[in-house]
Backbone as XML, in Angstrom:
<?xml version="1.0"?>
<chain id="A" units="angstrom">
  <residue number="1" name="UNK">
    <atom name="N" x="-109.337" y="-119.198" z="-75.719"/>
    <atom name="CA" x="-108.536" y="-118.059" z="-76.419"/>
    <atom name="C" x="-108.595" y="-118.345" z="-78.012"/>
  </residue>
  <residue number="2" name="UNK">
    <atom name="N" x="-108.289" y="-117.471" z="-78.743"/>
    <atom name="CA" x="-108.785" y="-117.450" z="-79.883"/>
    <atom name="C" x="-107.363" y="-118.466" z="-80.607"/>
  </residue>
  <residue number="3" name="UNK">
    <atom name="N" x="-107.229" y="-119.051" z="-81.561"/>
    <atom name="CA" x="-106.265" y="-119.943" z="-82.053"/>
    <atom name="C" x="-105.560" y="-119.032" z="-82.513"/>
  </residue>
  <residue number="4" name="UNK">
    <atom name="N" x="-105.816" y="-117.329" z="-83.489"/>
    <atom name="CA" x="-104.958" y="-116.864" z="-84.111"/>
    <atom name="C" x="-103.758" y="-116.381" z="-83.019"/>
  </residue>
  <residue number="5" name="UNK">
    <atom name="N" x="-103.870" y="-116.790" z="-81.700"/>
    <atom name="CA" x="-103.011" y="-116.144" z="-80.971"/>
    <atom name="C" x="-101.726" y="-117.338" z="-80.344"/>
  </residue>
  <residue number="6" name="UNK">
    <atom name="N" x="-102.353" y="-118.584" z="-80.710"/>
    <atom name="CA" x="-101.896" y="-119.788" z="-80.611"/>
    <atom name="C" x="-100.267" y="-119.315" z="-81.550"/>
  </residue>
  <residue number="7" name="UNK">
    <atom name="N" x="-99.205" y="-120.536" z="-81.408"/>
    <atom name="CA" x="-98.012" y="-120.909" z="-82.029"/>
    <atom name="C" x="-97.868" y="-121.788" z="-82.784"/>
  </residue>
  <residue number="8" name="UNK">
    <atom name="N" x="-97.562" y="-121.601" z="-83.951"/>
    <atom name="CA" x="-97.402" y="-122.810" z="-85.272"/>
    <atom name="C" x="-96.002" y="-123.345" z="-84.923"/>
  </residue>
  <residue number="9" name="UNK">
    <atom name="N" x="-96.170" y="-124.883" z="-84.574"/>
    <atom name="CA" x="-94.755" y="-125.491" z="-84.648"/>
    <atom name="C" x="-94.523" y="-126.370" z="-85.914"/>
  </residue>
  <residue number="10" name="UNK">
    <atom name="N" x="-93.672" y="-125.958" z="-86.528"/>
    <atom name="CA" x="-93.328" y="-127.162" z="-87.507"/>
    <atom name="C" x="-92.500" y="-128.235" z="-87.155"/>
  </residue>
  <residue number="11" name="UNK">
    <atom name="N" x="-93.216" y="-129.551" z="-87.572"/>
    <atom name="CA" x="-92.953" y="-130.552" z="-87.146"/>
    <atom name="C" x="-92.148" y="-131.207" z="-88.270"/>
  </residue>
  <residue number="12" name="UNK">
    <atom name="N" x="-92.137" y="-131.123" z="-89.450"/>
    <atom name="CA" x="-91.636" y="-131.805" z="-90.310"/>
    <atom name="C" x="-91.322" y="-131.220" z="-91.641"/>
  </residue>
  <residue number="13" name="UNK">
    <atom name="N" x="-90.523" y="-131.339" z="-92.175"/>
    <atom name="CA" x="-90.407" y="-130.573" z="-93.937"/>
    <atom name="C" x="-89.973" y="-131.424" z="-94.693"/>
  </residue>
  <residue number="14" name="UNK">
    <atom name="N" x="-90.137" y="-131.397" z="-95.996"/>
    <atom name="CA" x="-89.751" y="-132.299" z="-96.740"/>
    <atom name="C" x="-89.952" y="-131.138" z="-98.310"/>
  </residue>
  <residue number="15" name="UNK">
    <atom name="N" x="-88.591" y="-130.780" z="-98.873"/>
    <atom name="CA" x="-88.057" y="-129.919" z="-99.878"/>
    <atom name="C" x="-87.716" y="-130.445" z="-100.824"/>
  </residue>
  <residue number="16" name="UNK">
    <atom name="N" x="-88.263" y="-130.098" z="-102.119"/>
    <atom name="CA" x="-88.074" y="-130.272" z="-103.172"/>
    <atom name="C" x="-87.789" y="-129.362" z="-104.482"/>
  </residue>
  <residue number="17" name="UNK">
    <atom name="N" x="-86.393" y="-129.125" z="-104.410"/>
    <atom name="CA" x="-85.902" y="-127.998" z="-105.406"/>
    <atom name="C" x="-86.372" y="-126.803" z="-104.992"/>
  </residue>
  <residue number="18" name="UNK">
    <atom name="N" x="-86.866" y="-126.288" z="-103.978"/>
    <atom name="CA" x="-86.910" y="-124.840" z="-103.464"/>
    <atom name="C" x="-85.728" y="-124.304" z="-102.897"/>
  </residue>
  <residue number="19" name="UNK">
    <atom name="N" x="-85.420" y="-122.918" z="-103.103"/>
    <atom name="CA" x="-84.619" y="-122.252" z="-102.891"/>
    <atom name="C" x="-84.505" y="-121.894" z="-101.255"/>
  </residue>
  <residue number="20" name="UNK">
    <atom name="N" x="-83.634" y="-121.735" z="-100.583"/>
    <atom name="CA" x="-83.774" y="-120.936" z="-99.046"/>
    <atom name="C" x="-84.345" y="-120.236" z="-98.818"/>
  </residue>
  <residue number="21" name="UNK">
    <atom name="N" x="-84.640" y="-119.071" z="-99.834"/>
    <atom name="CA" x="-85.565" y="-117.972" z="-99.915"/>
    <atom name="C" x="-86.970" y="-118.776" z="-99.607"/>
  </residue>
  <residue number="22" name="UNK">
    <atom name="N" x="-87.473" y="-119.356" z="-100.686"/>
    <atom name="CA" x="-88.815" y="-119.766" z="-101.284"/>
    <atom name="C" x="-89.036" y="-120.485" z="-99.860"/>
  </residue>
  <residue number="23" name="UNK">
    <atom name="N" x="-88.457" y="-121.522" z="-99.532"/>
    <atom name="CA" x="-88.538" y="-122.305" z="-98.081"/>
    <atom name="C" x="-88.876" y="-121.084" z="-97.515"/>
  </residue>
  <residue number="24" name="UNK">
    <atom name="N" x="-88.162" y="-120.320" z="-96.806"/>
    <atom name="CA" x="-88.144" y="-119.389" z="-95.961"/>
    <atom name="C" x="-89.454" y="-119.010" z="-96.130"/>
  </residue>
  <residue number="25" name="UNK">
    <atom name="N" x="-90.246" y="-118.044" z="-97.476"/>
    <atom name="CA" x="-91.265" y="-117.187" z="-97.118"/>
    <atom name="C" x="-92.492" y="-118.505" z="-97.520"/>
  </residue>
  <residue number="26" name="UNK">
    <atom name="N" x="-92.264" y="-119.581" z="-97.975"/>
    <atom name="CA" x="-93.311" y="-120.523" z="-97.609"/>
    <atom name="C" x="-93.365" y="-120.806" z="-96.627"/>
  </residue>
  <residue number="27" name="UNK">
    <atom name="N" x="-92.910" y="-121.138" z="-95.623"/>
    <atom name="CA" x="-93.196" y="-121.401" z="-94.434"/>
    <atom name="C" x="-93.644" y="-120.487" z="-93.462"/>
  </residue>
  <residue number="28" name="UNK">
    <atom name="N" x="-93.357" y="-119.140" z="-93.483"/>
    <atom name="CA" x="-94.268" y="-117.917" z="-92.928"/>
    <atom name="C" x="-95.772" y="-117.744" z="-93.586"/>
  </residue>
  <residue number="29" name="UNK">
    <atom name="N" x="-95.989" y="-118.511" z="-95.244"/>
    <atom name="CA" x="-97.391" y="-118.514" z="-95.523"/>
    <atom name="C" x="-98.212" y="-119.603" z="-94.895"/>
  </residue>
  <residue number="30" name="UNK">
    <atom name="N" x="-97.430" y="-120.762" z="-94.666"/>
    <atom name="CA" x="-97.707" y="-122.120" z="-93.921"/>
    <atom name="C" x="-98.580" y="-121.115" z="-92.483"/>
  </residue>
  <residue number="31" name="UNK">
    <atom name="N" x="-97.396" y="-120.948" z="-91.678"/>
    <atom name="CA" x="-97.937" y="-120.430" z="-90.177"/>
    <atom name="C" x="-98.932" y="-119.739" z="-90.305"/>
  </residue>
  <residue number="32" name="UNK">
    <atom name="N" x="-98.782" y="-118.237" z="-91.119"/>
    <atom name="CA" x="-99.824" y="-117.490" z="-91.523"/>
    <atom name="C" x="-101.197" y="-118.471" z="-91.603"/>
  </residue>
  <residue number="33" name="UNK">
    <atom name="N" x="-101.385" y="-119.072" z="-92.816"/>
    <atom name="CA" x="-102.716" y="-119.708" z="-93.205"/>
    <atom name="C" x="-103.248" y="-120.576" z="-92.250"/>
  </residue>
  <residue number="34" name="UNK">
    <atom name="N" x="-102.443" y="-121.325" z="-91.299"/>
    <atom name="CA" x="-102.851" y="-122.518" z="-90.159"/>
    <atom name="C" x="-103.233" y="-121.517" z="-89.409"/>
  </residue>
  <residue number="35" name="UNK">
    <atom name="N" x="-103.101" y="-120.296" z="-88.724"/>
    <atom name="CA" x="-103.656" y="-119.754" z="-87.908"/>
    <atom name="C" x="-105.107" y="-119.225" z="-88.111"/>
  </residue>
  <residue number="36" name="UNK">
    <atom name="N" x="-105.089" y="-118.473" z="-89.550"/>
    <atom name="CA" x="-106.419" y="-118.078" z="-89.953"/>
    <atom name="C" x="-107.301" y="-119.619" z="-90.169"/>
  </residue>
  <residue number="37" name="UNK">
    <atom name="N" x="-106.908" y="-120.258" z="-90.835"/>
    <atom name="CA" x="-107.657" y="-121.669" z="-91.031"/>
    <atom name="C" x="-108.375" y="-122.148" z="-90.087"/>
  </residue>
  <residue number="38" name="UNK">
    <atom name="N" x="-107.315" y="-122.581" z="-88.845"/>
    <atom name="CA" x="-107.654" y="-122.899" z="-87.688"/>
    <atom name="C" x="-109.163" y="-122.413" z="-86.941"/>
  </residue>
  <residue number="39" name="UNK">
    <atom name="N" x="-109.288" y="-121.182" z="-87.426"/>
    <atom name="CA" x="-110.616" y="-120.599" z="-86.548"/>
    <atom name="C" x="-111.802" y="-120.775" z="-87.374"/>
  </residue>
  <residue number="40" name="UNK">
    <atom name="N" x="-111.552" y="-121.670" z="-88.428"/>
    <atom name="CA" x="-112.548" y="-121.899" z="-88.942"/>
    <atom name="C" x="-113.152" y="-123.762" z="-88.940"/>
  </residue>
  <residue number="41" name="UNK">
    <atom name="N" x="-114.217" y="-124.199" z="-89.858"/>
    <atom name="CA" x="-114.424" y="-125.584" z="-89.443"/>
    <atom name="C" x="-113.603" y="-125.986" z="-90.838"/>
  </residue>
  <residue number="42" name="UNK">
    <atom name="N" x="-112.955" y="-125.482" z="-91.425"/>
    <atom name="CA" x="-112.393" y="-126.129" z="-92.846"/>
    <atom name="C" x="-111.382" y="-127.687" z="-92.669"/>
  </residue>
  <residue number="43" name="UNK">
    <atom name="N" x="-111.562" y="-128.814" z="-92.866"/>
    <atom name="CA" x="-110.869" y="-129.619" z="-92.679"/>
    <atom name="C" x="-109.676" y="-129.481" z="-94.195"/>
  </residue>
  <residue number="44" name="UNK">
    <atom name="N" x="-110.226" y="-129.367" z="-95.182"/>
    <atom name="CA" x="-109.205" y="-128.996" z="-96.409"/>
    <atom name="C" x="-109.573" y="-127.948" z="-97.034"/>
  </residue>
  <residue number="45" name="UNK">
    <atom name="N" x="-108.521" y="-127.317" z="-97.489"/>
    <atom name="CA" x="-108.567" y="-125.651" z="-98.267"/>
    <atom name="C" x="-107.455" y="-125.618" z="-99.025"/>
  </residue>
  <residue number="46" name="UNK">
    <atom name="N" x="-107.925" y="-125.037" z="-100.320"/>
    <atom name="CA" x="-107.031" y="-124.929" z="-101.497"/>
    <atom name="C" x="-106.403" y="-123.436" z="-101.629"/>
  </residue>
  <residue number="47" name="UNK">
    <atom name="N" x="-105.684" y="-122.958" z="-101.764"/>
    <atom name="CA" x="-105.024" y="-121.238" z="-101.822"/>
    <atom name="C" x="-103.928" y="-121.430" z="-103.073"/>
  </residue>
  <residue number="48" name="UNK">
    <atom name="N" x="-104.516" y="-119.970" z="-103.456"/>
    <atom name="CA" x="-103.225" y="-119.938" z="-104.692"/>
    <atom name="C" x="-102.423" y="-118.505" z="-103.904"/>
  </residue>
  <residue number="49" name="UNK">
    <atom name="N" x="-101.144" y="-118.686" z="-103.904"/>
    <atom name="CA" x="-100.303" y="-117.586" z="-102.972"/>
    <atom name="C" x="-100.025" y="-116.352" z="-103.716"/>
  </residue>
  <residue number="50" name="UNK">
    <atom name="N" x="-100.786" y="-116.062" z="-104.975"/>
    <atom name="CA" x="-100.500" y="-114.829" z="-105.486"/>
    <atom name="C" x="-101.816" y="-113.923" z="-104.977"/>
  </residue>
  <residue number="51" name="UNK">
    <atom name="N" x="-102.858" y="-114.489" z="-104.019"/>
    <atom name="CA" x="-103.711" y="-113.897" z="-103.738"/>
    <atom name="C" x="-103.189" y="-113.068" z="-102.293"/>
  </residue>
  <residue number="52" name="UNK">
    <atom name="N" x="-101.629" y="-113.360" z="-101.708"/>
    <atom name="CA" x="-101.464" y="-113.037" z="-100.301"/>
    <atom name="C" x="-100.829" y="-112.118" z="-100.609"/>
  </residue>
  <residue number="53" name="UNK">
    <atom name="N" x="-100.942" y="-110.916" z="-99.857"/>
    <atom name="CA" x="-100.281" y="-109.629" z="-99.984"/>
    <atom name="C" x="-98.764" y="-109.492" z="-99.998"/>
  </residue>
  <residue number="54" name="UNK">
    <atom name="N" x="-98.035" y="-110.391" z="-99.689"/>
    <atom name="CA" x="-96.421" y="-109.957" z="-99.959"/>
    <atom name="C" x="-95.870" y="-111.234" z="-100.590"/>
  </residue>
  <residue number="55" name="UNK">
    <atom name="N" x="-96.939" y="-112.122" z="-101.011"/>
    <atom name="CA" x="-96.182" y="-113.113" z="-101.903"/>
    <atom name="C" x="-95.414" y="-112.852" z="-103.106"/>
  </residue>
  <residue number="56" name="UNK">
    <atom name="N" x="-95.936" y="-112.111" z="-104.138"/>
    <atom name="CA" x="-94.867" y="-111.312" z="-105.085"/>
    <atom name="C" x="-93.455" y="-110.956" z="-104.892"/>
  </residue>
  <residue number="57" name="UNK">
    <atom name="N" x="-93.393" y="-109.837" z="-103.690"/>
    <atom name="CA" x="-92.364" y="-109.692" z="-102.970"/>
    <atom name="C" x="-91.378" y="-110.545" z="-102.436"/>
  </residue>
  <residue number="58" name="UNK">
    <atom name="N" x="-92.233" y="-111.742" z="-102.236"/>
    <atom name="CA" x="-91.356" y="-112.658" z="-101.718"/>
    <atom name="C" x="-90.827" y="-113.861" z="-102.796"/>
  </residue>
  <residue number="59" name="UNK">
    <atom name="N" x="-91.567" y="-113.739" z="-104.009"/>
    <atom name="CA" x="-91.233" y="-114.540" z="-104.809"/>
    <atom name="C" x="-91.877" y="-115.976" z="-104.747"/>
  </residue>
  <residue number="60" name="UNK">
    <atom name="N" x="-92.927" y="-116.106" z="-104.086"/>
    <atom name="CA" x="-93.489" y="-117.383" z="-104.147"/>
    <atom name="C" x="-94.932" y="-116.870" z="-104.750"/>
  </residue>
  <residue number="61" name="UNK">
    <atom name="N" x="-95.452" y="-116.103" z="-105.616"/>
    <atom name="CA" x="-97.069" y="-115.709" z="-105.800"/>
    <atom name="C" x="-97.059" y="-116.727" z="-106.876"/>
  </residue>
  <residue number="62" name="UNK">
    <atom name="N" x="-96.524" y="-117.543" z="-107.446"/>
    <atom name="CA" x="-96.664" y="-118.450" z="-108.601"/>
    <atom name="C" x="-97.084" y="-119.879" z="-107.735"/>
  </residue>
  <residue number="63" name="UNK">
    <atom name="N" x="-96.898" y="-120.116" z="-106.539"/>
    <atom name="CA" x="-96.996" y="-121.572" z="-105.890"/>
    <atom name="C" x="-98.805" y="-121.421" z="-105.363"/>
  </residue>
  <residue number="64" name="UNK">
    <atom name="N" x="-99.101" y="-122.933" z="-105.128"/>
    <atom name="CA" x="-100.373" y="-123.111" z="-104.522"/>
    <atom name="C" x="-100.393" y="-123.600" z="-103.080"/>
  </residue>
  <residue number="65" name="UNK">
    <atom name="N" x="-101.055" y="-123.885" z="-102.410"/>
    <atom name="CA" x="-101.055" y="-124.832" z="-101.189"/>
    <atom name="C" x="-102.195" y="-125.477" z="-101.103"/>
  </residue>
  <residue number="66" name="UNK">
    <atom name="N" x="-102.127" y="-126.770" z="-101.040"/>
    <atom name="CA" x="-103.667" y="-127.538" z="-99.935"/>
    <atom name="C" x="-102.875" y="-127.721" z="-98.758"/>
  </residue>
  <residue number="67" name="UNK">
    <atom name="N" x="-103.985" y="-127.313" z="-97.981"/>
    <atom name="CA" x="-103.770" y="-127.425" z="-96.471"/>
    <atom name="C" x="-105.276" y="-128.554" z="-96.058"/>
  </residue>
  <residue number="68" name="UNK">
    <atom name="N" x="-104.603" y="-129.616" z="-94.947"/>
    <atom name="CA" x="-105.693" y="-130.264" z="-94.560"/>
    <atom name="C" x="-105.189" y="-130.350" z="-93.056"/>
  </residue>
  <residue number="69" name="UNK">
    <atom name="N" x="-106.306" y="-130.435" z="-91.899"/>
    <atom name="CA" x="-106.493" y="-130.561" z="-91.106"/>
    <atom name="C" x="-106.794" y="-132.365" z="-90.350"/>
  </residue>
  <residue number="70" name="UNK">
    <atom name="N" x="-105.887" y="-132.457" z="-89.733"/>
    <atom name="CA" x="-105.552" y="-133.802" z="-89.616"/>
    <atom name="C" x="-105.802" y="-134.360" z="-88.190"/>
  </residue>
  <residue number="71" name="UNK">
    <atom name="N" x="-106.483" y="-135.216" z="-87.876"/>
    <atom name="CA" x="-106.322" y="-135.827" z="-86.374"/>
    <atom name="C" x="-105.694" y="-137.053" z="-86.271"/>
  </residue>
  <residue number="72" name="UNK">
    <atom name="N" x="-104.113" y="-136.945" z="-85.604"/>
    <atom name="CA" x="-103.440" y="-137.768" z="-85.807"/>
    <atom name="C" x="-102.939" y="-138.403" z="-84.137"/>
  </residue>
  <residue number="73" name="UNK">
    <atom name="N" x="-103.337" y="-139.326" z="-83.911"/>
    <atom name="CA" x="-103.480" y="-140.183" z="-82.458"/>
    <atom name="C" x="-103.758" y="-138.996" z="-81.702"/>
  </residue>
  <residue number="74" name="UNK">
    <atom name="N" x="-105.103" y="-137.945" z="-81.360"/>
    <atom name="CA" x="-105.214" y="-137.465" z="-80.566"/>
    <atom name="C" x="-104.949" y="-135.956" z="-80.848"/>
  </residue>
  <residue number="75" name="UNK">
    <atom name="N" x="-103.993" y="-135.755" z="-81.629"/>
    <atom name="CA" x="-103.632" y="-134.430" z="-81.980"/>
    <atom name="C" x="-103.718" y="-133.705" z="-83.198"/>
  </residue>
  <residue number="76" name="UNK">
    <atom name="N" x="-104.176" y="-132.413" z="-83.173"/>
    <atom name="CA" x="-104.475" y="-132.390" z="-84.699"/>
    <atom name="C" x="-103.588" y="-131.656" z="-85.160"/>
  </residue>
  <residue number="77" name="UNK">
    <atom name="N" x="-103.589" y="-131.818" z="-86.510"/>
    <atom name="CA" x="-101.945" y="-131.636" z="-87.541"/>
    <atom name="C" x="-102.034" y="-131.213" z="-88.458"/>
  </residue>
  <residue number="78" name="UNK">
    <atom name="N" x="-101.513" y="-130.257" z="-88.934"/>
    <atom name="CA" x="-101.556" y="-129.612" z="-90.276"/>
    <atom name="C" x="-100.861" y="-130.067" z="-91.316"/>
  </residue>
  <residue number="79" name="UNK">
    <atom name="N" x="-101.306" y="-130.410" z="-92.574"/>
    <atom name="CA" x="-100.393" y="-130.830" z="-93.339"/>
    <atom name="C" x="-100.296" y="-129.820" z="-94.703"/>
  </residue>
  <residue number="80" name="UNK">
    <atom name="N" x="-99.433" y="-129.393" z="-94.845"/>
    <atom name="CA" x="-99.543" y="-128.459" z="-96.221"/>
    <atom name="C" x="-98.493" y="-128.826" z="-97.391"/>
  </residue>
  <residue number="81" name="UNK">
    <atom name="N" x="-98.801" y="-128.570" z="-98.539"/>
    <atom name="CA" x="-98.194" y="-129.058" z="-99.795"/>
    <atom name="C" x="-98.111" y="-128.115" z="-100.461"/>
  </residue>
  <residue number="82" name="UNK">
    <atom name="N" x="-97.281" y="-127.189" z="-100.839"/>
    <atom name="CA" x="-96.638" y="-126.059" z="-101.717"/>
    <atom name="C" x="-96.492" y="-126.999" z="-102.535"/>
  </residue>
  <residue number="83" name="UNK">
    <atom name="N" x="-96.834" y="-126.315" z="-103.887"/>
    <atom name="CA" x="-96.637" y="-126.487" z="-105.228"/>
    <atom name="C" x="-96.281" y="-125.412" z="-106.232"/>
  </residue>
  <residue number="84" name="UNK">
    <atom name="N" x="-95.220" y="-125.871" z="-107.245"/>
    <atom name="CA" x="-95.058" y="-124.590" z="-108.752"/>
    <atom name="C" x="-94.360" y="-125.845" z="-109.489"/>
  </residue>
  <residue number="85" name="UNK">
    <atom name="N" x="-94.906" y="-125.860" z="-110.565"/>
    <atom name="CA" x="-93.912" y="-126.515" z="-111.455"/>
    <atom name="C" x="-92.829" y="-127.844" z="-110.832"/>
  </residue>
  <residue number="86" name="UNK">
    <atom name="N" x="-91.867" y="-127.880" z="-110.967"/>
    <atom name="CA" x="-91.499" y="-129.071" z="-110.290"/>
    <atom name="C" x="-90.998" y="-128.998" z="-108.716"/>
  </residue>
  <residue number="87" name="UNK">
    <atom name="N" x="-91.260" y="-127.717" z="-108.178"/>
    <atom name="CA" x="-90.852" y="-126.967" z="-107.104"/>
    <atom name="C" x="-91.936" y="-127.779" z="-106.084"/>
  </residue>
  <residue number="88" name="UNK">
    <atom name="N" x="-91.868" y="-128.340" z="-104.839"/>
    <atom name="CA" x="-92.807" y="-129.255" z="-103.963"/>
    <atom name="C" x="-92.302" y="-128.558" z="-102.388"/>
  </residue>
  <residue number="89" name="UNK">
    <atom name="N" x="-92.936" y="-128.256" z="-101.571"/>
    <atom name="CA" x="-92.568" y="-128.251" z="-100.306"/>
    <atom name="C" x="-93.859" y="-128.652" z="-99.494"/>
  </residue>
  <residue number="90" name="UNK">
    <atom name="N" x="-93.233" y="-129.690" z="-98.672"/>
    <atom name="CA" x="-94.158" y="-130.292" z="-97.746"/>
    <atom name="C" x="-94.126" y="-130.229" z="-96.662"/>
  </residue>
  <residue number="91" name="UNK">
    <atom name="N" x="-94.970" y="-129.827" z="-95.634"/>
    <atom name="CA" x="-94.684" y="-129.247" z="-94.339"/>
    <atom name="C" x="-95.859" y="-129.962" z="-93.458"/>
  </residue>
  <residue number="92" name="UNK">
    <atom name="N" x="-95.391" y="-130.319" z="-92.220"/>
    <atom name="CA" x="-96.098" y="-130.898" z="-90.959"/>
    <atom name="C" x="-96.339" y="-129.829" z="-90.054"/>
  </residue>
  <residue number="93" name="UNK">
    <atom name="N" x="-97.344" y="-129.294" z="-89.443"/>
    <atom name="CA" x="-97.356" y="-128.394" z="-88.187"/>
    <atom name="C" x="-98.418" y="-128.463" z="-86.977"/>
  </residue>
  <residue number="94" name="UNK">
    <atom name="N" x="-98.411" y="-127.892" z="-85.829"/>
    <atom name="CA" x="-99.363" y="-128.218" z="-84.743"/>
    <atom name="C" x="-99.239" y="-126.804" z="-84.445"/>
  </residue>
  <residue number="95" name="UNK">
    <atom name="N" x="-100.375" y="-126.606" z="-83.723"/>
    <atom name="CA" x="-100.512" y="-125.346" z="-83.282"/>
    <atom name="C" x="-100.528" y="-125.555" z="-81.768"/>
  </residue>
  <residue number="96" name="UNK">
    <atom name="N" x="-99.666" y="-124.865" z="-80.828"/>
    <atom name="CA" x="-99.554" y="-124.892" z="-79.254"/>
    <atom name="C" x="-99.994" y="-123.357" z="-78.840"/>
  </residue>
  <residue number="97" name="UNK">
    <atom name="N" x="-100.295" y="-123.560" z="-77.460"/>
    <atom name="CA" x="-100.833" y="-122.606" z="-76.356"/>
    <atom name="C" x="-99.598" y="-121.470" z="-76.407"/>
  </residue>
</chain>
C-alpha cells in the first residue's frame, strides 16, 4: 500500500510564539509533507511554504520547514521544524496504516 494512504499521527509538538491558527495550518502542512516525502528515499528535506498552494491563504507562506526521517528504536519518525523570524514549531510524527 502506498504511504500516501497512511494516517499521520502527531506524537509531540513544541510551539514558540505561533498563533493557534498558524499552528493548525502548520500541522496540516506537516501531515501533507510527510505523506508526500514518505514515498521517496529522502532522509532530510527543506521546504519553503510559499510554494504550497494554500500557504498564503492560511498565513504561513513565510515559514520554512526542515523535515527529517529518523529511525528511533525501530520506529520510523518524522521530525519537522517550522521557522519564521522568532516563531518556531517543532513536530514529531509517525505514519500508521
